[in-house]
Amino acid sequence: MNAETLLVLLYVLVLASFVGFELISKVPPTLHTPLMSGSNAISGITIVGAIVAAGPQDWSMSKGLGIVALLLATLNVVGGYVVTDRMLQMFKKKKK
Amino acid sequence: MLEKDLLIRIAYLVASVLFIIGIKMLGKTSTARQGNSLSAVAMLIAILATLLDSQVLSLTEIFVTILIGSAIGAVIARRVEMTSMPEMVAIFNGFGGAASVLVAASAYWALAHTAGVSMDAVVSVTVVISIIIGAVTLTGSLVAFGKLKGIINGRSVTFGGQHALNAILFLSTIALSVMVVLEPNEEIYMLGVIVIALLLGILTVIPIGGADMPVVISLLNSYSGIAAAATGFVLNNQVLIIAGALVGASGIILTQIMCKAMNRSLTNVLLGGFGQTKAG
């Protein structure tokens, strides 16, 4: 990786981290668990990396690891979003 | 830049913006549910864009795997009791950590076994970071799950020399990581890093009482974001870095807010043992 690419990626990392720090403030306690669950689903973004790792045409150890990664990441993403939605759904009904 | 690559980059940008708006909306009662749906749409956009990647050739296997994973994930998530939600989050988070370990290991394997290609330092350093944090997330989350489910003793499990042992393990992880970077083709060092990081995850969570588990899960969730961001450096993929950093940073803030709500400090929770006044 050349220095220029690395620098661009570092810019992205630092700025995105600052956005993340600023994003959350004064969250009501009832939303703590759903927020945690919702951001857990977002951390399933590893699925993008898993797709690339599972990408090669020919089977190899590397691709095998990618496929297992893809399975686990999919569980994280789908399970994470569904669970969060169920929590928030219940929350809404309670309010009414 | 090829037209397809440009399209992928733009899709990643759109996904990143939607993730940010989604998290923001999740923090307010009135908009939380739409926020979650918005971030799910962002995830879908990121996935579809990645399928266009020129490195991705085996679409059949990928579709089948995603289909199986989605089916299992949806069924588990729908069937689980509302009261068991925190442990569900823990186990899904553990899977996310495991996925980061496997993606980094896959990239490492491919590079270490391609003749004539030397691994560059940025890649090997970020592979190691991704593997360590991912492995700690995996076993830490599994212990948290076990404690909440009652499979593992929910009380604080402490023993003499625990902190010293953790410190030794931590230092040996660092030492082995340096060896991986210096000798990327020697797999034994990489295996050592994985094994010790897995152990470290267990040992750091086991002394923490069951009542503090939500805080621990929140912190581990933040870790899995950091692991994903590190994977982004390995693969030179910006949406991984952005989404990973968002989760990593907002997760730390959320963890602190949760600690404050319990009138505790984060170090107080993490050092375990001491935190027993509340749990016991």
Tab-separated table of C-alpha atoms in Angstrom:
chain	number	residue	atom	x	y	z
A	1	MET	CA	0.000	0.000	0.000
A	2	ASN	CA	1.512	3.357	-0.929
A	3	ALA	CA	1.718	6.295	1.454
A	4	GLU	CA	-0.961	8.254	-0.381
A	5	THR	CA	-3.582	5.501	-0.113
A	6	LEU	CA	-2.737	4.969	3.540
A	7	LEU	CA	-3.106	8.673	4.232
A	8	VAL	CA	-6.535	8.825	2.558
A	9	LEU	CA	-7.683	5.828	4.606
A	10	LEU	CA	-6.382	7.447	7.801
A	11	TYR	CA	-8.300	10.649	6.976
A	12	VAL	CA	-11.446	8.577	6.543
A	13	LEU	CA	-10.835	6.731	9.825
A	14	VAL	CA	-10.156	9.844	11.902
A	15	LEU	CA	-13.066	11.877	10.515
A	16	ALA	CA	-15.535	8.993	10.793
A	17	SER	CA	-14.438	8.415	14.404
A	18	PHE	CA	-15.134	12.050	15.245
A	19	VAL	CA	-18.579	11.784	13.670
A	20	GLY	CA	-19.173	8.664	15.773
A	21	PHE	CA	-18.137	10.467	18.968
A	22	GLU	CA	-20.458	13.404	18.244
A	23	LEU	CA	-23.382	11.300	17.055
A	24	ILE	CA	-24.577	10.125	20.438
A	25	SER	CA	-25.602	12.387	23.254
A	26	LYS	CA	-28.475	12.499	25.708
A	27	VAL	CA	-29.884	9.106	24.773
A	28	PRO	CA	-32.853	8.210	27.009
A	29	PRO	CA	-32.047	5.090	29.115
A	30	THR	CA	-34.835	3.061	27.458
A	31	LEU	CA	-32.967	3.388	24.167
A	32	HIS	CA	-29.598	2.173	25.463
A	33	THR	CA	-30.158	-1.480	24.584
A	34	PRO	CA	-31.802	-0.877	21.172
A	35	LEU	CA	-29.032	1.554	20.249
A	36	MET	CA	-26.409	-0.981	21.244
A	37	SER	CA	-28.230	-3.639	19.255
A	38	GLY	CA	-28.655	-1.357	16.233
A	39	SER	CA	-24.988	-0.436	16.134
A	40	ASN	CA	-24.100	-4.102	16.581
A	41	ALA	CA	-25.992	-4.761	13.352
A	42	ILE	CA	-23.971	-2.000	11.669
A	43	SER	CA	-20.718	-3.590	12.835
A	44	GLY	CA	-21.836	-6.526	10.688
A	45	ILE	CA	-20.447	-4.381	7.835
A	46	THR	CA	-17.628	-6.958	7.932
A	47	ILE	CA	-19.982	-8.782	5.563
A	48	VAL	CA	-18.544	-6.560	2.819
A	49	GLY	CA	-15.058	-7.869	3.602
A	50	ALA	CA	-16.405	-11.416	3.809
A	51	ILE	CA	-17.936	-11.156	0.319
A	52	VAL	CA	-14.568	-10.074	-1.079
A	53	ALA	CA	-12.794	-12.880	0.823
A	54	ALA	CA	-15.297	-15.450	-0.482
A	55	GLY	CA	-15.014	-13.980	-3.974
A	56	PRO	CA	-12.347	-16.037	-5.817
A	57	GLN	CA	-13.540	-18.547	-8.400
A	58	ASP	CA	-11.296	-21.408	-7.283
A	59	TRP	CA	-11.555	-23.103	-3.902
A	60	SER	CA	-8.714	-22.500	-1.494
A	61	MET	CA	-8.158	-22.217	2.246
A	62	SER	CA	-8.503	-18.474	1.862
A	63	LYS	CA	-11.868	-18.735	0.135
A	64	GLY	CA	-13.094	-21.314	2.669
A	65	LEU	CA	-12.354	-18.892	5.506
A	66	GLY	CA	-14.196	-16.220	3.526
A	67	ILE	CA	-17.317	-18.378	3.174
A	68	VAL	CA	-17.431	-19.118	6.925
A	69	ALA	CA	-16.888	-15.406	7.599
A	70	LEU	CA	-19.754	-14.601	5.243
A	71	LEU	CA	-22.101	-16.988	7.046
A	72	LEU	CA	-21.283	-15.501	10.467
A	73	ALA	CA	-21.418	-11.910	9.224
A	74	THR	CA	-24.825	-12.539	7.620
A	75	LEU	CA	-26.091	-13.911	10.938
A	76	ASN	CA	-24.796	-10.768	12.637
A	77	VAL	CA	-26.422	-8.417	10.128
A	78	VAL	CA	-29.822	-10.095	9.692
A	79	GLY	CA	-30.162	-11.213	13.312
A	80	GLY	CA	-28.993	-7.802	14.541
A	81	TYR	CA	-31.504	-5.794	12.514
A	82	VAL	CA	-34.440	-8.096	13.242
A	83	VAL	CA	-33.732	-8.132	16.983
A	84	THR	CA	-33.404	-4.335	17.077
A	85	ASP	CA	-36.639	-3.909	15.161
A	86	ARG	CA	-38.470	-6.209	17.563
A	87	MET	CA	-37.206	-4.234	20.561
A	88	LEU	CA	-38.266	-0.917	19.053
A	89	GLN	CA	-41.632	-2.301	18.002
A	90	MET	CA	-42.405	-3.308	21.567
A	91	PHE	CA	-41.224	0.050	22.776
A	92	LYS	CA	-43.683	1.863	20.549
A	93	LYS	CA	-46.653	-0.214	21.682
A	94	LYS	CA	-45.758	0.427	25.298
A	95	LYS	CA	-45.898	4.165	24.683
A	96	LYS	CA	-49.421	4.027	23.293
B	1	MET	CA	-11.090	4.465	-12.605
B	2	LEU	CA	-13.446	2.004	-14.246
B	3	GLU	CA	-17.096	2.943	-14.441
B	4	LYS	CA	-18.060	0.000	-12.245
B	5	ASP	CA	-15.540	0.982	-9.575
B	6	LEU	CA	-16.910	4.509	-9.611
B	7	LEU	CA	-20.420	3.173	-9.093
B	8	ILE	CA	-19.239	1.055	-6.156
B	9	ARG	CA	-17.524	4.054	-4.552
B	10	ILE	CA	-20.639	6.219	-4.917
B	11	ALA	CA	-22.812	3.465	-3.456
B	12	TYR	CA	-20.421	3.208	-0.484
B	13	LEU	CA	-20.687	6.969	0.033
B	14	VAL	CA	-24.499	6.813	0.019
B	15	ALA	CA	-24.398	3.870	2.450
B	16	SER	CA	-22.034	5.740	4.800
B	17	VAL	CA	-24.320	8.794	4.898
B	18	LEU	CA	-27.360	6.592	5.598
B	19	PHE	CA	-25.490	4.823	8.429
B	20	ILE	CA	-24.746	8.181	10.062
B	21	ILE	CA	-28.351	9.401	9.754
B	22	GLY	CA	-29.561	5.991	10.931
B	23	ILE	CA	-27.496	6.064	14.136
B	24	LYS	CA	-28.581	9.643	14.801
B	25	MET	CA	-32.245	8.657	14.470
B	26	LEU	CA	-31.731	5.619	16.713
B	27	GLY	CA	-30.939	7.981	19.568
B	28	LYS	CA	-34.437	9.507	19.632
B	29	THR	CA	-37.565	7.685	20.747
B	30	SER	CA	-39.797	9.027	17.978
B	31	THR	CA	-37.473	8.149	15.109
B	32	ALA	CA	-35.616	5.100	16.422
B	33	ARG	CA	-37.448	2.482	14.393
B	34	GLN	CA	-37.072	4.344	11.084
B	35	GLY	CA	-33.426	4.905	11.948
B	36	ASN	CA	-32.878	1.182	12.257
B	37	SER	CA	-34.612	0.547	8.911
B	38	LEU	CA	-32.517	3.269	7.289
B	39	SER	CA	-29.317	1.654	8.473
B	40	ALA	CA	-30.575	-1.720	7.182
B	41	VAL	CA	-31.105	-0.109	3.762
B	42	ALA	CA	-27.558	1.274	3.952
B	43	MET	CA	-26.265	-2.243	4.664
B	44	LEU	CA	-28.170	-3.610	1.686
B	45	ILE	CA	-26.703	-0.921	-0.597
B	46	ALA	CA	-23.179	-1.711	0.640
B	47	ILE	CA	-23.710	-5.449	0.060
B	48	LEU	CA	-25.152	-5.013	-3.450
B	49	ALA	CA	-22.306	-2.663	-4.395
B	50	THR	CA	-19.708	-5.184	-3.197
B	51	LEU	CA	-21.264	-7.897	-5.369
B	52	LEU	CA	-20.284	-5.758	-8.386
B	53	ASP	CA	-16.615	-5.840	-7.317
B	54	SER	CA	-14.368	-7.348	-10.003
B	55	GLN	CA	-12.728	-9.576	-7.362
B	56	VAL	CA	-16.085	-11.189	-6.612
B	57	LEU	CA	-16.517	-14.044	-9.077
B	58	SER	CA	-18.306	-16.876	-7.293
B	59	LEU	CA	-21.763	-15.373	-6.998
B	60	THR	CA	-23.551	-18.730	-6.602
B	61	GLU	CA	-21.658	-19.734	-3.451
B	62	ILE	CA	-22.053	-16.237	-2.047
B	63	PHE	CA	-25.807	-16.139	-2.648
B	64	VAL	CA	-26.311	-19.587	-1.128
B	65	THR	CA	-24.263	-18.650	1.960
B	66	ILE	CA	-26.103	-15.357	2.438
B	67	LEU	CA	-29.446	-17.114	2.006
B	68	ILE	CA	-28.611	-19.744	4.649
B	69	GLY	CA	-27.224	-17.112	7.041
B	70	SER	CA	-30.261	-14.846	6.614
B	71	ALA	CA	-32.696	-17.708	7.185
B	72	ILE	CA	-30.969	-18.858	10.377
B	73	GLY	CA	-30.494	-15.274	11.636
B	74	ALA	CA	-34.111	-14.301	10.997
B	75	VAL	CA	-35.531	-17.427	12.624
B	76	ILE	CA	-33.380	-17.104	15.768
B	77	ALA	CA	-34.061	-13.373	16.056
B	78	ARG	CA	-37.840	-13.860	15.724
B	79	ARG	CA	-38.146	-16.781	18.106
B	80	VAL	CA	-36.096	-15.441	20.984
B	81	GLU	CA	-37.952	-14.250	24.083
B	82	MET	CA	-38.042	-10.482	24.606
B	83	THR	CA	-36.334	-10.947	27.973
B	84	SER	CA	-33.314	-12.647	26.373
B	85	MET	CA	-32.510	-9.753	24.030
B	86	PRO	CA	-29.190	-8.730	25.646
B	87	GLU	CA	-27.725	-12.200	25.276
B	88	MET	CA	-28.926	-12.292	21.667
B	89	VAL	CA	-27.048	-9.063	20.990
B	90	ALA	CA	-23.984	-10.607	22.678
B	91	ILE	CA	-24.001	-13.713	20.534
B	92	PHE	CA	-24.574	-11.820	17.268
B	93	ASN	CA	-21.770	-9.468	18.246
B	94	GLY	CA	-19.526	-12.482	18.850
B	95	PHE	CA	-20.307	-13.735	15.333
B	96	GLY	CA	-19.356	-10.306	13.955
B	97	GLY	CA	-16.024	-10.485	15.783
B	98	ALA	CA	-15.430	-13.999	14.466
B	99	ALA	CA	-16.195	-12.796	10.933
B	100	SER	CA	-13.523	-10.083	11.261
B	101	VAL	CA	-10.976	-12.659	12.432
B	102	LEU	CA	-11.811	-14.929	9.494
B	103	VAL	CA	-11.726	-12.152	6.875
B	104	ALA	CA	-8.321	-10.987	8.133
B	105	ALA	CA	-7.062	-14.584	8.322
B	106	SER	CA	-8.294	-15.184	4.780
B	107	ALA	CA	-6.417	-12.121	3.474
B	108	TYR	CA	-3.321	-13.187	5.445
B	109	TRP	CA	-3.473	-16.708	4.078
B	110	ALA	CA	-3.869	-15.556	0.483
B	111	LEU	CA	-0.877	-13.220	0.766
B	112	ALA	CA	1.384	-15.573	2.729
B	113	HIS	CA	0.815	-18.332	0.171
B	114	THR	CA	1.272	-16.340	-3.002
B	115	ALA	CA	4.809	-16.951	-4.176
B	116	GLY	CA	6.872	-13.855	-4.820
B	117	VAL	CA	4.503	-11.446	-3.085
B	118	SER	CA	5.817	-9.897	0.110
B	119	MET	CA	3.252	-8.637	2.573
B	120	ASP	CA	3.479	-4.927	3.119
B	121	ALA	CA	3.724	-3.560	6.624
B	122	VAL	CA	0.378	-1.721	6.648
B	123	VAL	CA	-1.446	-4.897	5.654
B	124	SER	CA	0.299	-7.135	8.184
B	125	VAL	CA	-0.171	-4.631	11.044
B	126	THR	CA	-3.870	-4.186	10.310
B	127	VAL	CA	-4.377	-7.935	9.824
B	128	VAL	CA	-2.977	-8.482	13.308
B	129	ILE	CA	-5.111	-5.705	14.856
B	130	SER	CA	-8.228	-7.065	13.204
B	131	ILE	CA	-7.476	-10.599	14.393
B	132	ILE	CA	-6.685	-9.632	18.005
B	133	ILE	CA	-9.702	-7.365	18.503
B	134	GLY	CA	-11.998	-9.719	16.603
B	135	ALA	CA	-10.884	-12.715	18.681
B	136	VAL	CA	-11.313	-10.845	21.983
B	137	THR	CA	-14.787	-9.783	20.805
B	138	LEU	CA	-15.686	-13.376	19.936
B	139	THR	CA	-14.749	-15.102	23.196
B	140	GLY	CA	-15.660	-12.098	25.350
B	141	SER	CA	-19.150	-12.051	23.826
B	142	LEU	CA	-19.527	-15.805	24.257
B	143	VAL	CA	-18.651	-15.506	27.967
B	144	ALA	CA	-21.115	-12.604	28.317
B	145	PHE	CA	-23.759	-14.748	26.599
B	146	GLY	CA	-22.969	-17.671	28.907
B	147	LYS	CA	-23.195	-15.495	32.013
B	148	LEU	CA	-26.549	-14.014	31.017
B	149	LYS	CA	-27.926	-17.434	30.092
B	150	GLY	CA	-26.640	-18.903	33.356
B	151	ILE	CA	-24.404	-21.452	31.609
B	152	ILE	CA	-21.370	-19.804	33.187
B	153	ASN	CA	-21.289	-18.605	36.792
B	154	GLY	CA	-22.879	-15.153	36.650
B	155	ARG	CA	-20.955	-13.941	39.667
B	156	SER	CA	-17.566	-12.397	39.425
B	157	VAL	CA	-15.014	-15.148	38.933
B	158	THR	CA	-11.676	-14.032	40.303
B	159	PHE	CA	-8.507	-15.831	41.232
B	160	GLY	CA	-5.096	-14.832	42.531
B	161	GLY	CA	-2.712	-13.302	40.021
B	162	GLN	CA	-5.509	-12.704	37.538
B	163	HIS	CA	-4.401	-9.216	36.569
B	164	ALA	CA	-0.794	-10.382	36.315
B	165	LEU	CA	-1.818	-13.253	34.040
B	166	ASN	CA	-3.816	-10.903	31.824
B	167	ALA	CA	-0.858	-8.535	31.626
B	168	ILE	CA	1.482	-11.382	30.627
B	169	LEU	CA	-0.946	-12.598	27.969
B	170	PHE	CA	-1.376	-9.075	26.667
B	171	LEU	CA	2.386	-8.546	26.409
B	172	SER	CA	2.878	-11.891	24.670
B	173	THR	CA	0.188	-10.938	22.155
B	174	ILE	CA	2.134	-7.771	21.377
B	175	ALA	CA	5.418	-9.701	21.107
B	176	LEU	CA	3.893	-12.327	18.799
B	177	SER	CA	2.260	-9.587	16.706
B	178	VAL	CA	5.658	-7.973	16.173
B	179	MET	CA	6.969	-11.371	15.032
B	180	VAL	CA	4.064	-11.698	12.563
B	181	VAL	CA	4.900	-8.315	11.073
B	182	LEU	CA	8.616	-9.183	10.864
B	183	GLU	CA	8.087	-12.742	9.583
B	184	PRO	CA	4.700	-12.721	7.853
B	185	ASN	CA	5.282	-16.090	6.217
B	186	GLU	CA	5.725	-17.994	9.488
B	187	GLU	CA	2.180	-19.120	10.277
B	188	ILE	CA	3.038	-20.331	13.769
B	189	TYR	CA	3.263	-16.746	15.063
B	190	MET	CA	-0.135	-15.908	13.602
B	191	LEU	CA	-1.663	-19.004	15.186
B	192	GLY	CA	-0.146	-17.976	18.517
B	193	VAL	CA	-1.709	-14.517	18.250
B	194	ILE	CA	-5.138	-16.016	17.550
B	195	VAL	CA	-5.001	-18.492	20.443
B	196	ILE	CA	-3.779	-15.966	23.027
B	197	ALA	CA	-6.284	-13.316	21.902
B	198	LEU	CA	-9.105	-15.856	22.254
B	199	LEU	CA	-7.902	-16.614	25.809
B	200	LEU	CA	-7.622	-12.924	26.620
B	201	GLY	CA	-11.265	-12.389	25.651
B	202	ILE	CA	-12.389	-15.070	28.107
B	203	LEU	CA	-10.167	-13.887	30.947
B	204	THR	CA	-11.114	-10.221	30.702
B	205	VAL	CA	-14.860	-10.855	30.835
B	206	ILE	CA	-14.994	-13.702	33.353
B	207	PRO	CA	-14.216	-11.513	36.423
B	208	ILE	CA	-17.135	-9.188	35.646
B	209	GLY	CA	-20.449	-9.786	37.409
B	210	GLY	CA	-23.606	-10.653	35.453
B	211	ALA	CA	-25.341	-7.397	36.366
B	212	ASP	CA	-22.647	-5.448	34.520
B	213	MET	CA	-22.938	-7.507	31.335
B	214	PRO	CA	-24.888	-4.900	29.308
B	215	VAL	CA	-21.982	-2.469	29.730
B	216	VAL	CA	-19.519	-5.177	28.707
B	217	ILE	CA	-21.592	-6.095	25.651
B	218	SER	CA	-21.718	-2.434	24.662
B	219	LEU	CA	-17.929	-2.194	24.956
B	220	LEU	CA	-17.415	-5.413	22.985
B	221	ASN	CA	-19.766	-4.024	20.359
B	222	SER	CA	-17.499	-1.022	20.073
B	223	TYR	CA	-14.532	-3.426	19.698
B	224	SER	CA	-16.193	-5.265	16.835
B	225	GLY	CA	-16.531	-1.906	15.072
B	226	ILE	CA	-12.821	-1.245	15.538
B	227	ALA	CA	-12.038	-4.737	14.212
B	228	ALA	CA	-14.181	-4.034	11.133
B	229	ALA	CA	-12.364	-0.723	10.561
B	230	ALA	CA	-9.002	-2.534	10.752
B	231	THR	CA	-10.276	-5.025	8.170
B	232	GLY	CA	-11.056	-2.007	5.993
B	233	PHE	CA	-7.345	-1.139	5.964
B	234	VAL	CA	-6.440	-4.719	5.036
B	235	LEU	CA	-8.804	-4.673	2.061
B	236	ASN	CA	-8.489	-0.955	1.215
B	237	ASN	CA	-12.257	-0.607	1.589
B	238	GLN	CA	-13.655	2.711	2.772
B	239	VAL	CA	-17.169	1.706	3.769
B	240	LEU	CA	-15.680	-0.850	6.180
B	241	ILE	CA	-13.536	1.858	7.733
B	242	ILE	CA	-16.368	4.393	7.989
B	243	ALA	CA	-19.028	2.056	9.405
B	244	GLY	CA	-16.478	0.380	11.660
B	245	ALA	CA	-15.222	3.705	13.024
B	246	LEU	CA	-18.790	4.958	13.561
B	247	VAL	CA	-19.653	1.887	15.631
B	248	GLY	CA	-16.297	1.932	17.412
B	249	ALA	CA	-16.572	5.586	18.456
B	250	SER	CA	-20.297	5.775	19.195
B	251	GLY	CA	-20.035	2.448	21.056
B	252	ILE	CA	-17.463	3.890	23.455
B	253	ILE	CA	-19.671	6.933	24.126
B	254	LEU	CA	-22.716	4.710	24.668
B	255	THR	CA	-20.708	2.517	27.041
B	256	GLN	CA	-19.810	5.595	29.084
B	257	ILE	CA	-23.410	6.805	29.139
B	258	MET	CA	-24.497	3.367	30.372
B	259	CYS	CA	-21.850	3.416	33.108
B	260	LYS	CA	-22.969	6.874	34.200
B	261	ALA	CA	-26.586	5.690	34.368
B	262	MET	CA	-25.425	3.100	36.918
B	263	ASN	CA	-23.282	5.609	38.788
B	264	ARG	CA	-20.137	3.686	37.982
B	265	SER	CA	-16.965	4.345	36.093
B	266	LEU	CA	-15.855	2.198	33.194
B	267	THR	CA	-12.612	1.117	34.912
B	268	ASN	CA	-14.651	0.169	37.958
B	269	VAL	CA	-16.806	-2.120	35.817
B	270	LEU	CA	-13.915	-3.606	33.838
B	271	LEU	CA	-11.700	-4.396	36.794
B	272	GLY	CA	-14.500	-6.627	37.993
B	273	GLY	CA	-14.434	-7.898	41.545
B	274	PHE	CA	-14.893	-4.445	42.980
B	275	GLY	CA	-18.173	-4.106	41.118
B	276	GLN	CA	-19.794	-6.721	43.280
B	277	THR	CA	-21.480	-4.262	45.621
B	278	LYS	CA	-24.191	-3.718	43.063
B	279	ALA	CA	-24.504	-7.264	41.758
B	280	GLY	CA	-24.312	-9.093	45.046
